[in-house]
């Protein structure tokens, strides 16, 4: 345009602004504008143009934003450039004052504040799900809670809180959060609803276990009765629990029926075999049958002491019951939160899906 010569003064800013439109000429434009501003530090127009040009690239964007926000008050061109820069920026929590200041000057313009909230929430979700996958439940909870503090109806953050509660074994709280997440609608709502039902199942099972630990066996049986009608692994877990309760009550007939019912459904159910073994061993006239059952259990899963006094038998049975319950809790607390769907949800909502900002 000027054949390599310094542009004439009244066209310099326009020249450098045009030059900066091409990445190849941007640094030359920045250098020229900085030199010009150094010679004329009170030239507001040059300051605005330099600030605008600095926002064109990520490496200098924050410098440009600071220049536009702090050095050009009440300048409409600077304000427009600042708005565009704030919408280009990949915001951090520390950038909140910049967005708040713009919002205060333009209360009717909601786009900038909405952009900040959306991107900060997205970044926090990515961190939250990443921490959850790593097992740092405290950090994950903090991230999701921070999102909910500004947007209590964020479905993904509600689900994240539900997963965090599930991983920590608080199934009642997990059900609450996942139910809230499902109520928000959206493509994940059916999945959150299904996981809320999973959490409700384990919450009820925990309630029954607490009653059993308090010696209230009849109450534990009543609480767990509906759970035994569940299908798949959940129904099996509930029936194993109830069979052990019946044994503790001395209702050997009911206990045996439940164990044998499980074995009819799946002859390879070693938890049911082990429970039946302890039940039969506890009855004096069924020792030979107990020994036969023991032989069907894989050697590495047999109790270390399959003989001895009744005290040893009872302790072994109690340990088996605790072990089974730990497995049920693990089914809802490991990296696959209750179901494969939960793990898939974590992967979809993990760090790979959040916190990314196009240049």
Coordinates of C-alpha atoms in Angstrom, one line a residue:
X1 CA 0.0 0.0 0.0
X2 CA 2.8 2.4 0.9
X3 CA 5.6 0.4 -0.9
X4 CA 7.3 -0.5 2.3
X5 CA 7.5 3.1 3.5
X6 CA 6.1 4.5 6.8
X7 CA 2.5 5.4 6.2
X8 CA 1.5 9.1 6.4
X9 CA 0.3 10.1 9.8
X10 CA -3.4 10.5 9.2
X11 CA -3.7 7.1 7.5
X12 CA -1.3 5.2 9.8
X13 CA -3.9 3.6 12.1
X14 CA -6.1 2.5 9.1
X15 CA -3.0 1.1 7.4
X16 CA -1.9 -0.9 10.4
X17 CA -5.4 -2.2 11.0
X18 CA -5.6 -3.4 7.4
X19 CA -2.1 -4.9 7.7
X20 CA -3.1 -6.8 10.9
X21 CA -6.0 -8.5 9.0
X22 CA -3.4 -10.9 7.6
X23 CA -1.5 -13.2 10.0
X24 CA 1.6 -12.5 7.9
X25 CA 1.4 -8.8 8.5
X26 CA 0.1 -8.8 12.1
X27 CA 3.4 -8.5 14.0
X28 CA 4.6 -5.7 11.7
X29 CA 1.3 -3.9 12.5
X30 CA 1.7 -4.4 16.2
X31 CA 5.3 -3.1 16.2
X32 CA 4.3 -0.1 14.1
X33 CA 1.3 0.8 16.4
X34 CA 3.4 0.3 19.6
X35 CA 6.1 2.6 18.1
X36 CA 3.4 5.2 17.2
X37 CA 1.8 5.0 20.7
X38 CA 5.2 5.4 22.3
X39 CA 5.7 8.7 20.4
X40 CA 2.1 9.8 21.1
X41 CA 1.0 8.2 24.4
X42 CA -2.2 10.3 24.6
X43 CA -3.4 9.2 21.1
X44 CA -6.6 7.4 22.1
X45 CA -7.4 6.2 18.6
X46 CA -4.0 4.6 18.2
X47 CA -4.5 2.9 21.6
X48 CA -7.8 1.5 20.5
X49 CA -6.5 0.2 17.2
X50 CA -3.5 -1.4 19.0
X51 CA -5.7 -3.0 21.6
X52 CA -8.0 -4.3 18.8
X53 CA -5.1 -5.8 16.8
X54 CA -3.7 -7.4 19.9
X55 CA -7.0 -9.3 20.4
X56 CA -6.7 -10.9 17.0
X57 CA -4.4 -13.6 18.2
X58 CA -4.6 -15.8 21.4
X59 CA -1.0 -15.0 22.5
X60 CA -1.7 -11.3 22.9
X61 CA -5.5 -11.3 23.4
X62 CA -5.4 -10.6 27.1
X63 CA -3.0 -7.8 26.6
X64 CA -5.4 -6.3 24.1
X65 CA -8.4 -6.8 26.4
X66 CA -6.6 -5.0 29.2
X67 CA -5.7 -2.1 26.9
X68 CA -9.3 -1.8 25.6
X69 CA -10.9 -2.2 29.1
X70 CA -8.6 0.1 31.0
X71 CA -7.2 2.7 28.6
X72 CA -10.2 3.7 26.5
X73 CA -13.1 4.6 28.7
X74 CA -16.3 5.8 27.1
X75 CA -15.1 4.9 23.6
X76 CA -17.7 3.1 21.5
X77 CA -15.2 1.6 19.1
X78 CA -13.1 0.2 22.0
X79 CA -16.2 -1.2 23.7
X80 CA -17.2 -3.0 20.5
X81 CA -13.7 -4.4 20.1
X82 CA -13.7 -5.4 23.8
X83 CA -17.0 -7.3 23.4
X84 CA -15.7 -9.2 20.4
X85 CA -12.5 -10.1 22.3
X86 CA -14.4 -11.3 25.3
X87 CA -16.4 -13.6 23.1
X88 CA -13.1 -14.9 21.5
X89 CA -11.4 -15.5 24.9
X90 CA -11.2 -18.9 26.5
X91 CA -12.2 -17.5 29.9
X92 CA -10.8 -18.5 33.3
X93 CA -12.5 -17.9 36.7
X94 CA -10.0 -15.1 37.2
X95 CA -11.5 -13.3 34.2
X96 CA -14.8 -12.8 35.9
X97 CA -14.2 -9.1 36.8
X98 CA -13.7 -8.3 33.1
X99 CA -17.0 -9.9 32.1
X100 CA -18.8 -8.3 35.1
X101 CA -17.5 -4.9 34.3
X102 CA -18.7 -5.1 30.7
X103 CA -22.1 -6.3 31.9
X104 CA -22.4 -3.4 34.3
X105 CA -21.8 -0.9 31.4
X106 CA -24.2 -2.8 29.2
X107 CA -26.9 -4.3 31.4
X108 CA -29.2 -5.1 28.4
X109 CA -26.5 -7.0 26.5
X110 CA -26.6 -10.6 28.0
X111 CA -24.4 -12.3 25.4
X112 CA -21.1 -11.7 27.0
X113 CA -22.1 -12.8 30.5
X114 CA -23.9 -15.8 29.0
X115 CA -20.7 -16.8 27.1
X116 CA -18.6 -16.6 30.3
X117 CA -21.1 -18.7 32.3
X118 CA -21.4 -21.3 29.6
X119 CA -17.7 -21.7 29.1
X120 CA -16.7 -21.6 32.7
X121 CA -19.3 -24.2 33.5
X122 CA -18.1 -26.3 30.6
X123 CA -14.5 -26.1 31.8
X124 CA -15.6 -26.9 35.4
X125 CA -17.6 -29.9 34.2
X126 CA -14.6 -31.2 32.3
X127 CA -12.4 -30.9 35.4
X128 CA -15.2 -32.4 37.6
X129 CA -15.7 -35.5 35.5
X130 CA -11.9 -35.9 35.1
X131 CA -11.4 -35.8 38.8
X132 CA -14.3 -38.2 39.2
X133 CA -12.7 -40.7 36.9
X134 CA -9.5 -40.4 38.8
X135 CA -11.3 -41.1 42.1
X136 CA -10.8 -37.6 43.6
X137 CA -14.4 -37.3 44.8
X138 CA -13.8 -34.2 46.9
X139 CA -12.4 -32.2 44.0
X140 CA -15.1 -33.5 41.7
X141 CA -17.8 -32.5 44.1
X142 CA -16.3 -29.0 44.5
X143 CA -16.4 -28.5 40.7
X144 CA -20.0 -29.6 40.3
X145 CA -21.1 -27.7 43.4
X146 CA -19.6 -24.5 42.0
X147 CA -21.5 -24.8 38.8
X148 CA -24.8 -25.4 40.7
X149 CA -24.2 -22.4 42.8
X150 CA -24.6 -20.2 39.7
X151 CA -27.0 -22.5 37.8
X152 CA -29.0 -24.9 40.1
X153 CA -30.7 -26.5 37.1
X154 CA -27.5 -27.6 35.2
X155 CA -28.4 -31.2 34.3
X156 CA -24.8 -32.3 33.8
X157 CA -23.6 -30.9 37.1
X158 CA -26.6 -32.5 38.9
X159 CA -25.7 -35.8 37.3
X160 CA -22.0 -35.3 38.3
X161 CA -23.1 -34.7 41.9
X162 CA -25.2 -37.9 41.6
X163 CA -22.2 -39.9 40.3
X164 CA -20.0 -38.5 43.0
X165 CA -22.5 -39.5 45.7
X166 CA -22.8 -42.9 44.2
X167 CA -19.1 -43.4 44.1
X168 CA -18.9 -42.5 47.8
X169 CA -21.7 -44.9 48.7
X170 CA -24.4 -42.3 49.5
X171 CA -27.1 -43.8 47.3
X172 CA -30.0 -41.8 48.7
X173 CA -28.2 -38.6 47.7
X174 CA -27.3 -40.0 44.4
X175 CA -30.9 -40.8 43.7
X176 CA -31.9 -37.3 44.6
X177 CA -29.4 -35.6 42.3
X178 CA -29.9 -38.0 39.4
X179 CA -33.7 -37.5 39.6
X180 CA -33.2 -33.8 39.5
X181 CA -30.9 -34.2 36.5
X182 CA -33.5 -36.3 34.7
X183 CA -36.2 -33.6 35.3
X184 CA -34.2 -31.0 33.4
X185 CA -34.9 -32.9 30.1
X186 CA -32.4 -33.1 27.3
X187 CA -30.8 -36.0 25.5
X188 CA -29.4 -37.6 28.7
X189 CA -32.6 -37.4 30.8
X190 CA -33.7 -41.0 30.2
X191 CA -30.2 -42.2 31.2
X192 CA -30.2 -40.1 34.3
X193 CA -33.6 -41.4 35.2
X194 CA -32.5 -45.0 34.8
X195 CA -29.4 -44.4 37.0
X196 CA -31.6 -42.7 39.6
X197 CA -33.5 -46.0 39.8
X198 CA -30.3 -47.9 40.2
X199 CA -29.3 -45.6 43.0
X200 CA -32.7 -46.0 44.7
X201 CA -32.3 -49.7 44.7
X202 CA -28.9 -49.6 46.5
X203 CA -30.2 -46.9 48.8
X204 CA -33.0 -49.2 49.9
X205 CA -30.6 -52.1 50.2
X206 CA -28.4 -50.0 52.5
X207 CA -31.4 -49.1 54.6
X208 CA -32.2 -52.8 55.0
X209 CA -28.6 -53.5 55.9
X210 CA -28.7 -50.9 58.6
X211 CA -31.8 -52.4 60.1
X212 CA -30.1 -55.8 60.0
X213 CA -27.0 -54.5 61.7
X214 CA -29.3 -53.1 64.4
X215 CA -30.7 -56.6 65.0
X216 CA -34.1 -55.7 63.4
X217 CA -34.2 -58.7 61.0
X218 CA -37.9 -58.6 60.4
X219 CA -37.7 -55.0 59.4
X220 CA -34.7 -55.7 57.2
X221 CA -36.7 -58.5 55.4
X222 CA -39.7 -56.2 54.9
X223 CA -37.6 -53.4 53.5
X224 CA -35.7 -55.6 51.1
X225 CA -38.8 -57.7 50.0
X226 CA -39.5 -55.5 46.9
X227 CA -35.9 -55.5 45.9
X228 CA -35.9 -59.3 45.4
X229 CA -38.3 -58.8 42.5
X230 CA -35.7 -56.8 40.5
X231 CA -34.2 -58.5 37.5
X232 CA -30.5 -59.4 36.9
X233 CA -27.7 -58.8 39.3
X234 CA -29.7 -56.5 41.5
X235 CA -32.4 -59.1 42.1
X236 CA -29.7 -61.7 42.8
X237 CA -28.0 -59.4 45.3
X238 CA -31.2 -58.7 47.2
X239 CA -32.1 -62.4 47.3
X240 CA -28.6 -63.3 48.6
X241 CA -29.0 -60.6 51.3
X242 CA -32.5 -61.9 52.3
X243 CA -31.3 -65.5 52.4
X244 CA -28.6 -64.6 54.8
X245 CA -31.2 -62.7 56.9
X246 CA -33.4 -65.7 57.0
X247 CA -30.5 -67.9 58.1
X248 CA -29.7 -65.5 60.9
X249 CA -33.3 -65.6 62.0
X250 CA -33.2 -69.4 62.1
X251 CA -35.6 -69.8 59.3
X252 CA -33.5 -72.4 57.5
X253 CA -36.3 -73.5 55.2
X254 CA -36.9 -70.1 53.7
X255 CA -33.1 -69.4 53.5
X256 CA -32.5 -72.7 51.7
X257 CA -35.4 -72.0 49.2
X258 CA -33.9 -68.7 48.3
X259 CA -30.4 -70.1 47.8
X260 CA -31.6 -73.0 45.7
X261 CA -33.8 -70.7 43.7
X262 CA -30.8 -68.7 42.8
X263 CA -28.9 -71.8 41.8
X264 CA -31.8 -73.0 39.7
X265 CA -31.5 -69.7 37.8
X266 CA -27.8 -69.9 37.6
X267 CA -26.0 -73.1 38.7
X268 CA -22.7 -71.3 38.6
X269 CA -23.7 -68.7 41.2
X270 CA -20.8 -69.2 43.6
X271 CA -22.2 -66.7 46.1
X272 CA -25.4 -68.8 46.4
X273 CA -23.3 -71.9 46.7
X274 CA -21.3 -70.5 49.5
X275 CA -24.3 -69.2 51.3
X276 CA -26.0 -72.6 51.0
X277 CA -22.8 -74.3 52.2
X278 CA -22.8 -72.2 55.4
X279 CA -26.5 -72.7 55.9
X280 CA -26.2 -76.5 55.6
X281 CA -23.1 -76.6 57.7
X282 CA -24.9 -74.8 60.5
X283 CA -27.4 -77.7 60.7
X284 CA -26.1 -80.8 62.4
X285 CA -27.8 -83.3 60.2
X286 CA -26.8 -81.7 56.9
X287 CA -23.0 -81.8 57.3
X288 CA -22.5 -84.4 54.5
X289 CA -24.6 -82.3 52.1
X290 CA -22.7 -79.2 53.0
X291 CA -19.4 -81.0 52.2
X292 CA -20.8 -81.9 48.8
X293 CA -21.7 -78.3 48.1
X294 CA -18.3 -77.2 49.2
X295 CA -16.7 -79.4 46.5
X296 CA -18.6 -77.5 43.8
X297 CA -17.1 -74.2 44.8
X298 CA -13.9 -73.2 43.1
X299 CA -10.9 -73.8 45.4
X300 CA -9.9 -70.2 45.5
X301 CA -13.3 -69.1 46.6
X302 CA -13.7 -71.7 49.4
X303 CA -13.5 -70.5 53.0
X304 CA -10.1 -70.8 54.5
X305 CA -11.4 -72.9 57.4
X306 CA -14.2 -75.2 56.2
X307 CA -14.2 -77.1 59.5
X308 CA -14.2 -76.3 63.2
X309 CA -16.5 -75.2 65.9
X310 CA -19.8 -73.4 65.4
X311 CA -18.2 -70.1 66.3
X312 CA -15.9 -70.3 63.4
X313 CA -18.8 -71.2 61.1
X314 CA -20.8 -68.2 62.2
X315 CA -17.9 -65.8 61.8
X316 CA -17.2 -67.2 58.4
X317 CA -20.8 -66.7 57.4
X318 CA -20.9 -63.2 58.7
X319 CA -17.7 -62.4 56.8
X320 CA -19.2 -63.9 53.6
X321 CA -22.3 -61.7 54.1
X322 CA -20.1 -58.6 54.5
X323 CA -18.1 -59.6 51.5
X324 CA -21.2 -60.0 49.4
X325 CA -22.5 -56.6 50.5
X326 CA -19.2 -55.0 49.6
X327 CA -19.5 -56.5 46.1
X328 CA -23.0 -55.0 45.8
X329 CA -21.7 -51.6 46.8
X330 CA -18.9 -52.0 44.4
X331 CA -21.3 -52.7 41.6
X332 CA -22.6 -49.1 42.1
X333 CA -19.4 -47.4 43.2
X334 CA -16.6 -48.4 40.8
X335 CA -15.6 -46.6 37.6
X336 CA -18.8 -47.9 36.1
X337 CA -21.4 -46.1 38.2
X338 CA -24.0 -48.8 38.7
X339 CA -24.3 -49.6 35.0
X340 CA -22.4 -49.4 31.8
X341 CA -24.6 -46.5 30.8
X342 CA -23.2 -44.6 33.7
X343 CA -19.6 -45.1 32.5
X344 CA -20.6 -44.2 29.0
X345 CA -22.1 -41.0 30.3
X346 CA -18.9 -40.1 32.2
X347 CA -16.9 -40.6 29.1
X348 CA -19.2 -38.4 27.0
X349 CA -19.3 -35.7 29.6
X350 CA -15.6 -36.0 30.5
X351 CA -12.8 -33.6 29.9
X352 CA -12.6 -34.4 26.2
X353 CA -16.1 -32.9 25.8
X354 CA -15.7 -29.8 27.9
X355 CA -13.4 -26.8 28.3
X356 CA -12.5 -26.5 24.6
X357 CA -12.7 -23.2 22.9
X358 CA -12.2 -22.6 19.2
X359 CA -9.6 -20.0 18.4

